[in-house]
Amino acid sequence: MNKLAYGVLWLFVFTVSAEPTFRGFGVIPTRITGPLALGLALVTIVLSGRLRRWHSFHVAALLFVIWVGCGLAFFYTRWIEIPNKFWTYVQLFLVLWMIWELSRTRSRQLGLMAAYVLGAAVSALDTIMLFRRHAEMMRRYAAGGVDNNDLAMMLALAIPMAWYLGMTYRQPLWRWLCSAYLPVALFAIGLTGSRGGMLTTIVALLIVPL
């Protein structure tokens, strides 16, 4: 069950960064893989009867969610009126918890990073293909018609992961594939025309000299 739960979590992480491409086909896979991964993680904990001890970071994250929730409770009388941003915080905390519980080994942690990089590569290549098809009709490009800034940020977040995996993996093929993500991502981020994304990319690229 633990391996199955991790496999679905891996798929969820992949769909998070590859979602712009899926949106182009009218599909939002994270709405399926996310709840499924959470459900399997809960079943795994119940069957094993063990809960991994939290780090202080997890406590701080939970306190932040509670703090925001208490603050919103003073301004909104019904749950339906609470902004979606709060539920995003709750979802992010649950993802943090799932990764902590299901990725206890280094190999699994590297696997999740690889899943995110692979999904980001799919979105980056889809953005480049959009540029090839509609270069004369558009000035800014984003796979699946998502927000250009969101896509650029997402692609930039994968840069440190890809570089780290390229320096860590022992298999030459995987090292080459991870390293190849950098020029692909830089080109795709440039096509988005996002200034915030470019600033984030500059920060992300600091992992190379550091």
PDB file of C-alpha atoms in Angstrom:
ATOM      1  CA  MET A   1       0.000   0.000   0.000  1.00  0.00           C
ATOM      2  CA  ASN A   2       2.867   2.350   0.796  1.00  0.00           C
ATOM      3  CA  LYS A   3       4.365   1.887  -2.664  1.00  0.00           C
ATOM      4  CA  LEU A   4       0.976   2.430  -4.292  1.00  0.00           C
ATOM      5  CA  ALA A   5       0.408   5.610  -2.303  1.00  0.00           C
ATOM      6  CA  TYR A   6       3.850   6.902  -3.270  1.00  0.00           C
ATOM      7  CA  GLY A   7       3.203   6.056  -6.921  1.00  0.00           C
ATOM      8  CA  VAL A   8       0.006   8.112  -6.923  1.00  0.00           C
ATOM      9  CA  LEU A   9       1.816  10.934  -5.105  1.00  0.00           C
ATOM     10  CA  TRP A  10       4.506  10.827  -7.817  1.00  0.00           C
ATOM     11  CA  LEU A  11       1.779  11.057 -10.459  1.00  0.00           C
ATOM     12  CA  PHE A  12       0.192  13.984  -8.609  1.00  0.00           C
ATOM     13  CA  VAL A  13       3.480  15.920  -8.502  1.00  0.00           C
ATOM     14  CA  PHE A  14       3.936  15.257 -12.223  1.00  0.00           C
ATOM     15  CA  THR A  15       0.444  16.517 -13.054  1.00  0.00           C
ATOM     16  CA  VAL A  16       0.984  19.681 -10.989  1.00  0.00           C
ATOM     17  CA  SER A  17       3.733  20.903 -13.312  1.00  0.00           C
ATOM     18  CA  ALA A  18       2.283  19.326 -16.454  1.00  0.00           C
ATOM     19  CA  GLU A  19      -1.224  20.656 -15.846  1.00  0.00           C
ATOM     20  CA  PRO A  20      -0.965  23.522 -18.386  1.00  0.00           C
ATOM     21  CA  THR A  21      -0.628  20.953 -21.159  1.00  0.00           C
ATOM     22  CA  PHE A  22      -3.560  18.905 -19.854  1.00  0.00           C
ATOM     23  CA  ARG A  23      -5.656  22.069 -19.622  1.00  0.00           C
ATOM     24  CA  GLY A  24      -5.160  22.485 -23.342  1.00  0.00           C
ATOM     25  CA  PHE A  25      -7.209  19.303 -23.739  1.00  0.00           C
ATOM     26  CA  GLY A  26      -9.811  20.446 -21.236  1.00  0.00           C
ATOM     27  CA  VAL A  27      -8.581  18.147 -18.447  1.00  0.00           C
ATOM     28  CA  ILE A  28      -7.488  19.050 -14.901  1.00  0.00           C
ATOM     29  CA  PRO A  29      -5.820  15.837 -13.619  1.00  0.00           C
ATOM     30  CA  THR A  30      -4.783  17.272 -10.243  1.00  0.00           C
ATOM     31  CA  ARG A  31      -8.439  17.240  -9.178  1.00  0.00           C
ATOM     32  CA  ILE A  32      -8.248  13.448  -9.422  1.00  0.00           C
ATOM     33  CA  THR A  33      -4.663  12.619  -8.494  1.00  0.00           C
ATOM     34  CA  GLY A  34      -4.586  15.000  -5.506  1.00  0.00           C
ATOM     35  CA  PRO A  35      -7.564  13.589  -3.548  1.00  0.00           C
ATOM     36  CA  LEU A  36      -6.568  10.053  -4.547  1.00  0.00           C
ATOM     37  CA  ALA A  37      -3.040  10.536  -3.223  1.00  0.00           C
ATOM     38  CA  LEU A  38      -4.396  12.005   0.011  1.00  0.00           C
ATOM     39  CA  GLY A  39      -6.829   9.131   0.463  1.00  0.00           C
ATOM     40  CA  LEU A  40      -4.144   6.490  -0.098  1.00  0.00           C
ATOM     41  CA  ALA A  41      -1.776   8.316   2.257  1.00  0.00           C
ATOM     42  CA  LEU A  42      -4.415   8.234   5.005  1.00  0.00           C
ATOM     43  CA  VAL A  43      -5.100   4.532   4.390  1.00  0.00           C
ATOM     44  CA  THR A  44      -1.377   3.807   4.547  1.00  0.00           C
ATOM     45  CA  ILE A  45      -1.059   5.589   7.897  1.00  0.00           C
ATOM     46  CA  VAL A  46      -4.068   3.746   9.324  1.00  0.00           C
ATOM     47  CA  LEU A  47      -2.830   0.324   8.183  1.00  0.00           C
ATOM     48  CA  SER A  48       0.722   0.885   9.397  1.00  0.00           C
ATOM     49  CA  GLY A  49      -0.380   2.486  12.653  1.00  0.00           C
ATOM     50  CA  ARG A  50       2.615   4.807  12.511  1.00  0.00           C
ATOM     51  CA  LEU A  51       2.766   8.565  12.062  1.00  0.00           C
ATOM     52  CA  ARG A  52       6.107  10.133  11.269  1.00  0.00           C
ATOM     53  CA  ARG A  53       7.276  12.671  13.808  1.00  0.00           C
ATOM     54  CA  TRP A  54       6.846  16.213  12.532  1.00  0.00           C
ATOM     55  CA  HIS A  55       9.625  18.692  11.999  1.00  0.00           C
ATOM     56  CA  SER A  56       9.354  22.193  13.440  1.00  0.00           C
ATOM     57  CA  PHE A  57       8.671  23.427   9.914  1.00  0.00           C
ATOM     58  CA  HIS A  58       5.468  21.382   9.771  1.00  0.00           C
ATOM     59  CA  VAL A  59       4.287  22.859  13.051  1.00  0.00           C
ATOM     60  CA  ALA A  60       4.991  26.368  11.757  1.00  0.00           C
ATOM     61  CA  ALA A  61       3.099  25.626   8.532  1.00  0.00           C
ATOM     62  CA  LEU A  62       0.075  24.323  10.448  1.00  0.00           C
ATOM     63  CA  LEU A  63       0.093  27.324  12.783  1.00  0.00           C
ATOM     64  CA  PHE A  64       0.193  29.617   9.758  1.00  0.00           C
ATOM     65  CA  VAL A  65      -2.892  27.946   8.250  1.00  0.00           C
ATOM     66  CA  ILE A  66      -4.730  28.156  11.578  1.00  0.00           C
ATOM     67  CA  TRP A  67      -3.707  31.793  12.027  1.00  0.00           C
ATOM     68  CA  VAL A  68      -4.995  32.742   8.584  1.00  0.00           C
ATOM     69  CA  GLY A  69      -8.198  30.779   9.171  1.00  0.00           C
ATOM     70  CA  CYS A  70      -8.858  32.510  12.500  1.00  0.00           C
ATOM     71  CA  GLY A  71      -8.227  35.885  10.897  1.00  0.00           C
ATOM     72  CA  LEU A  72     -10.693  35.188   8.095  1.00  0.00           C
ATOM     73  CA  ALA A  73     -13.293  33.985  10.612  1.00  0.00           C
ATOM     74  CA  PHE A  74     -13.610  37.566  11.882  1.00  0.00           C
ATOM     75  CA  PHE A  75     -14.516  38.875   8.425  1.00  0.00           C
ATOM     76  CA  TYR A  76     -16.651  36.087   6.957  1.00  0.00           C
ATOM     77  CA  THR A  77     -19.712  34.530   8.568  1.00  0.00           C
ATOM     78  CA  ARG A  78     -20.128  31.621   6.142  1.00  0.00           C
ATOM     79  CA  TRP A  79     -17.529  29.103   4.934  1.00  0.00           C
ATOM     80  CA  ILE A  80     -18.650  29.586   1.353  1.00  0.00           C
ATOM     81  CA  GLU A  81     -17.522  33.222   1.502  1.00  0.00           C
ATOM     82  CA  ILE A  82     -13.941  32.431   2.529  1.00  0.00           C
ATOM     83  CA  PRO A  83     -11.477  33.309  -0.290  1.00  0.00           C
ATOM     84  CA  ASN A  84     -10.029  30.469  -2.344  1.00  0.00           C
ATOM     85  CA  LYS A  85      -6.540  31.513  -1.271  1.00  0.00           C
ATOM     86  CA  PHE A  86      -7.158  30.045   2.182  1.00  0.00           C
ATOM     87  CA  TRP A  87      -8.132  26.677   0.737  1.00  0.00           C
ATOM     88  CA  THR A  88      -4.959  26.826  -1.328  1.00  0.00           C
ATOM     89  CA  TYR A  89      -2.995  27.128   1.917  1.00  0.00           C
ATOM     90  CA  VAL A  90      -4.817  24.087   3.296  1.00  0.00           C
ATOM     91  CA  GLN A  91      -4.073  22.089   0.148  1.00  0.00           C
ATOM     92  CA  LEU A  92      -0.398  23.058   0.228  1.00  0.00           C
ATOM     93  CA  PHE A  93      -0.131  21.917   3.828  1.00  0.00           C
ATOM     94  CA  LEU A  94      -1.702  18.564   2.950  1.00  0.00           C
ATOM     95  CA  VAL A  95       0.766  18.137   0.079  1.00  0.00           C
ATOM     96  CA  LEU A  96       3.598  18.963   2.473  1.00  0.00           C
ATOM     97  CA  TRP A  97       2.332  16.317   4.882  1.00  0.00           C
ATOM     98  CA  MET A  98       1.938  13.660   2.183  1.00  0.00           C
ATOM     99  CA  ILE A  99       5.490  14.199   0.952  1.00  0.00           C
ATOM    100  CA  TRP A 100       6.783  13.978   4.516  1.00  0.00           C
ATOM    101  CA  GLU A 101       4.944  10.736   5.209  1.00  0.00           C
ATOM    102  CA  LEU A 102       5.470   8.905   1.931  1.00  0.00           C
ATOM    103  CA  SER A 103       8.961  10.092   0.917  1.00  0.00           C
ATOM    104  CA  ARG A 104      11.099   8.994   3.829  1.00  0.00           C
ATOM    105  CA  THR A 105      14.072   7.882   1.746  1.00  0.00           C
ATOM    106  CA  ARG A 106      16.428   9.930  -0.395  1.00  0.00           C
ATOM    107  CA  SER A 107      15.554   7.963  -3.523  1.00  0.00           C
ATOM    108  CA  ARG A 108      11.876   8.775  -3.122  1.00  0.00           C
ATOM    109  CA  GLN A 109      12.615  12.455  -2.566  1.00  0.00           C
ATOM    110  CA  LEU A 110      14.714  12.555  -5.723  1.00  0.00           C
ATOM    111  CA  GLY A 111      11.905  10.729  -7.513  1.00  0.00           C
ATOM    112  CA  LEU A 112       9.400  13.450  -6.643  1.00  0.00           C
ATOM    113  CA  MET A 113      11.789  16.144  -7.832  1.00  0.00           C
ATOM    114  CA  ALA A 114      12.211  14.216 -11.075  1.00  0.00           C
ATOM    115  CA  ALA A 115       8.423  14.017 -11.416  1.00  0.00           C
ATOM    116  CA  TYR A 116       8.101  17.792 -11.109  1.00  0.00           C
ATOM    117  CA  VAL A 117      10.939  18.410 -13.573  1.00  0.00           C
ATOM    118  CA  LEU A 118       9.436  15.953 -16.049  1.00  0.00           C
ATOM    119  CA  GLY A 119       6.045  17.635 -15.846  1.00  0.00           C
ATOM    120  CA  ALA A 120       7.622  21.073 -16.210  1.00  0.00           C
ATOM    121  CA  ALA A 121       9.495  19.859 -19.282  1.00  0.00           C
ATOM    122  CA  VAL A 122       6.198  18.793 -20.840  1.00  0.00           C
ATOM    123  CA  SER A 123       4.733  22.259 -20.228  1.00  0.00           C
ATOM    124  CA  ALA A 124       7.872  23.970 -21.527  1.00  0.00           C
ATOM    125  CA  LEU A 125       7.911  21.915 -24.731  1.00  0.00           C
ATOM    126  CA  ASP A 126       4.187  22.534 -25.221  1.00  0.00           C
ATOM    127  CA  THR A 127       4.826  26.277 -24.914  1.00  0.00           C
ATOM    128  CA  ILE A 128       7.600  26.062 -27.512  1.00  0.00           C
ATOM    129  CA  MET A 129       5.318  24.118 -29.869  1.00  0.00           C
ATOM    130  CA  LEU A 130       2.663  26.811 -29.407  1.00  0.00           C
ATOM    131  CA  PHE A 131       5.254  29.370 -30.467  1.00  0.00           C
ATOM    132  CA  ARG A 132       6.047  27.365 -33.598  1.00  0.00           C
ATOM    133  CA  ARG A 133       2.375  27.100 -34.544  1.00  0.00           C
ATOM    134  CA  HIS A 134       1.288  30.689 -33.814  1.00  0.00           C
ATOM    135  CA  ALA A 135       4.459  32.766 -33.987  1.00  0.00           C
ATOM    136  CA  GLU A 136       2.816  35.314 -36.300  1.00  0.00           C
ATOM    137  CA  MET A 137      -0.435  35.612 -34.331  1.00  0.00           C
ATOM    138  CA  MET A 138       0.713  35.971 -30.701  1.00  0.00           C
ATOM    139  CA  ARG A 139       3.309  37.929 -28.738  1.00  0.00           C
ATOM    140  CA  ARG A 140       3.237  35.959 -25.470  1.00  0.00           C
ATOM    141  CA  TYR A 141       2.889  32.224 -25.215  1.00  0.00           C
ATOM    142  CA  ALA A 142       1.738  29.834 -22.487  1.00  0.00           C
ATOM    143  CA  ALA A 143       0.830  26.172 -22.738  1.00  0.00           C
ATOM    144  CA  GLY A 144      -2.862  25.422 -22.308  1.00  0.00           C
ATOM    145  CA  GLY A 145      -3.765  29.103 -22.243  1.00  0.00           C
ATOM    146  CA  VAL A 146      -2.823  29.431 -18.549  1.00  0.00           C
ATOM    147  CA  ASP A 147      -1.589  32.675 -17.036  1.00  0.00           C
ATOM    148  CA  ASN A 148       1.848  33.549 -18.442  1.00  0.00           C
ATOM    149  CA  ASN A 149       3.227  34.594 -15.068  1.00  0.00           C
ATOM    150  CA  ASP A 150       2.052  31.415 -13.337  1.00  0.00           C
ATOM    151  CA  LEU A 151       3.622  29.240 -16.024  1.00  0.00           C
ATOM    152  CA  ALA A 152       6.920  31.109 -15.903  1.00  0.00           C
ATOM    153  CA  MET A 153       7.096  30.771 -12.116  1.00  0.00           C
ATOM    154  CA  MET A 154       6.324  27.064 -12.310  1.00  0.00           C
ATOM    155  CA  LEU A 155       9.015  26.438 -14.909  1.00  0.00           C
ATOM    156  CA  ALA A 156      11.541  28.475 -12.933  1.00  0.00           C
ATOM    157  CA  LEU A 157      10.912  26.439  -9.771  1.00  0.00           C
ATOM    158  CA  ALA A 158      12.024  23.305 -11.606  1.00  0.00           C
ATOM    159  CA  ILE A 159      15.416  24.777 -12.567  1.00  0.00           C
ATOM    160  CA  PRO A 160      17.189  24.174  -9.216  1.00  0.00           C
ATOM    161  CA  MET A 161      15.686  20.684  -9.058  1.00  0.00           C
ATOM    162  CA  ALA A 162      16.839  19.831 -12.577  1.00  0.00           C
ATOM    163  CA  TRP A 163      20.370  21.090 -11.932  1.00  0.00           C
ATOM    164  CA  TYR A 164      20.599  19.192  -8.648  1.00  0.00           C
ATOM    165  CA  LEU A 165      19.354  15.987 -10.261  1.00  0.00           C
ATOM    166  CA  GLY A 166      21.785  16.465 -13.133  1.00  0.00           C
ATOM    167  CA  MET A 167      24.634  16.644 -10.629  1.00  0.00           C
ATOM    168  CA  THR A 168      23.314  13.766  -8.509  1.00  0.00           C
ATOM    169  CA  TYR A 169      22.027  11.016 -10.800  1.00  0.00           C
ATOM    170  CA  ARG A 170      24.575   8.364 -11.660  1.00  0.00           C
ATOM    171  CA  GLN A 171      22.951   7.291 -14.912  1.00  0.00           C
ATOM    172  CA  PRO A 172      24.382   9.396 -17.791  1.00  0.00           C
ATOM    173  CA  LEU A 173      21.056   9.465 -19.648  1.00  0.00           C
ATOM    174  CA  TRP A 174      19.122  10.884 -16.702  1.00  0.00           C
ATOM    175  CA  ARG A 175      21.877  13.387 -15.972  1.00  0.00           C
ATOM    176  CA  TRP A 176      21.787  14.587 -19.559  1.00  0.00           C
ATOM    177  CA  LEU A 177      17.992  14.827 -19.609  1.00  0.00           C
ATOM    178  CA  CYS A 178      17.886  16.860 -16.385  1.00  0.00           C
ATOM    179  CA  SER A 179      20.636  19.178 -17.575  1.00  0.00           C
ATOM    180  CA  ALA A 180      18.865  19.622 -20.906  1.00  0.00           C
ATOM    181  CA  TYR A 181      15.856  21.039 -19.071  1.00  0.00           C
ATOM    182  CA  LEU A 182      17.677  24.295 -18.345  1.00  0.00           C
ATOM    183  CA  PRO A 183      17.946  25.629 -21.934  1.00  0.00           C
ATOM    184  CA  VAL A 184      14.445  24.378 -22.750  1.00  0.00           C
ATOM    185  CA  ALA A 185      12.997  26.092 -19.674  1.00  0.00           C
ATOM    186  CA  LEU A 186      14.879  29.332 -20.315  1.00  0.00           C
ATOM    187  CA  PHE A 187      13.536  29.494 -23.859  1.00  0.00           C
ATOM    188  CA  ALA A 188       9.975  28.743 -22.741  1.00  0.00           C
ATOM    189  CA  ILE A 189      10.138  31.287 -19.911  1.00  0.00           C
ATOM    190  CA  GLY A 190      11.319  33.883 -22.395  1.00  0.00           C
ATOM    191  CA  LEU A 191       8.324  33.090 -24.598  1.00  0.00           C
ATOM    192  CA  THR A 192       5.923  33.770 -21.720  1.00  0.00           C
ATOM    193  CA  GLY A 193       7.126  37.378 -21.563  1.00  0.00           C
ATOM    194  CA  SER A 194       6.823  37.347 -17.780  1.00  0.00           C
ATOM    195  CA  ARG A 195       9.057  39.867 -16.000  1.00  0.00           C
ATOM    196  CA  GLY A 196       8.408  38.288 -12.605  1.00  0.00           C
ATOM    197  CA  GLY A 197       9.207  34.911 -14.096  1.00  0.00           C
ATOM    198  CA  MET A 198      12.512  36.186 -15.447  1.00  0.00           C
ATOM    199  CA  LEU A 199      13.485  37.568 -12.029  1.00  0.00           C
ATOM    200  CA  THR A 200      12.610  34.224 -10.438  1.00  0.00           C
ATOM    201  CA  THR A 201      14.662  32.468 -13.094  1.00  0.00           C
ATOM    202  CA  ILE A 202      17.704  34.601 -12.299  1.00  0.00           C
ATOM    203  CA  VAL A 203      17.422  33.609  -8.660  1.00  0.00           C
ATOM    204  CA  ALA A 204      16.908  29.951  -9.587  1.00  0.00           C
ATOM    205  CA  LEU A 205      20.003  29.956 -11.785  1.00  0.00           C
ATOM    206  CA  LEU A 206      22.139  30.947  -8.789  1.00  0.00           C
ATOM    207  CA  ILE A 207      22.266  27.254  -7.956  1.00  0.00           C
ATOM    208  CA  VAL A 208      24.694  26.793 -10.862  1.00  0.00           C
ATOM    209  CA  PRO A 209      27.596  28.888  -9.482  1.00  0.00           C
ATOM    210  CA  LEU A 210      26.732  28.114  -5.870  1.00  0.00           C
TER     211      LEU A 210
END
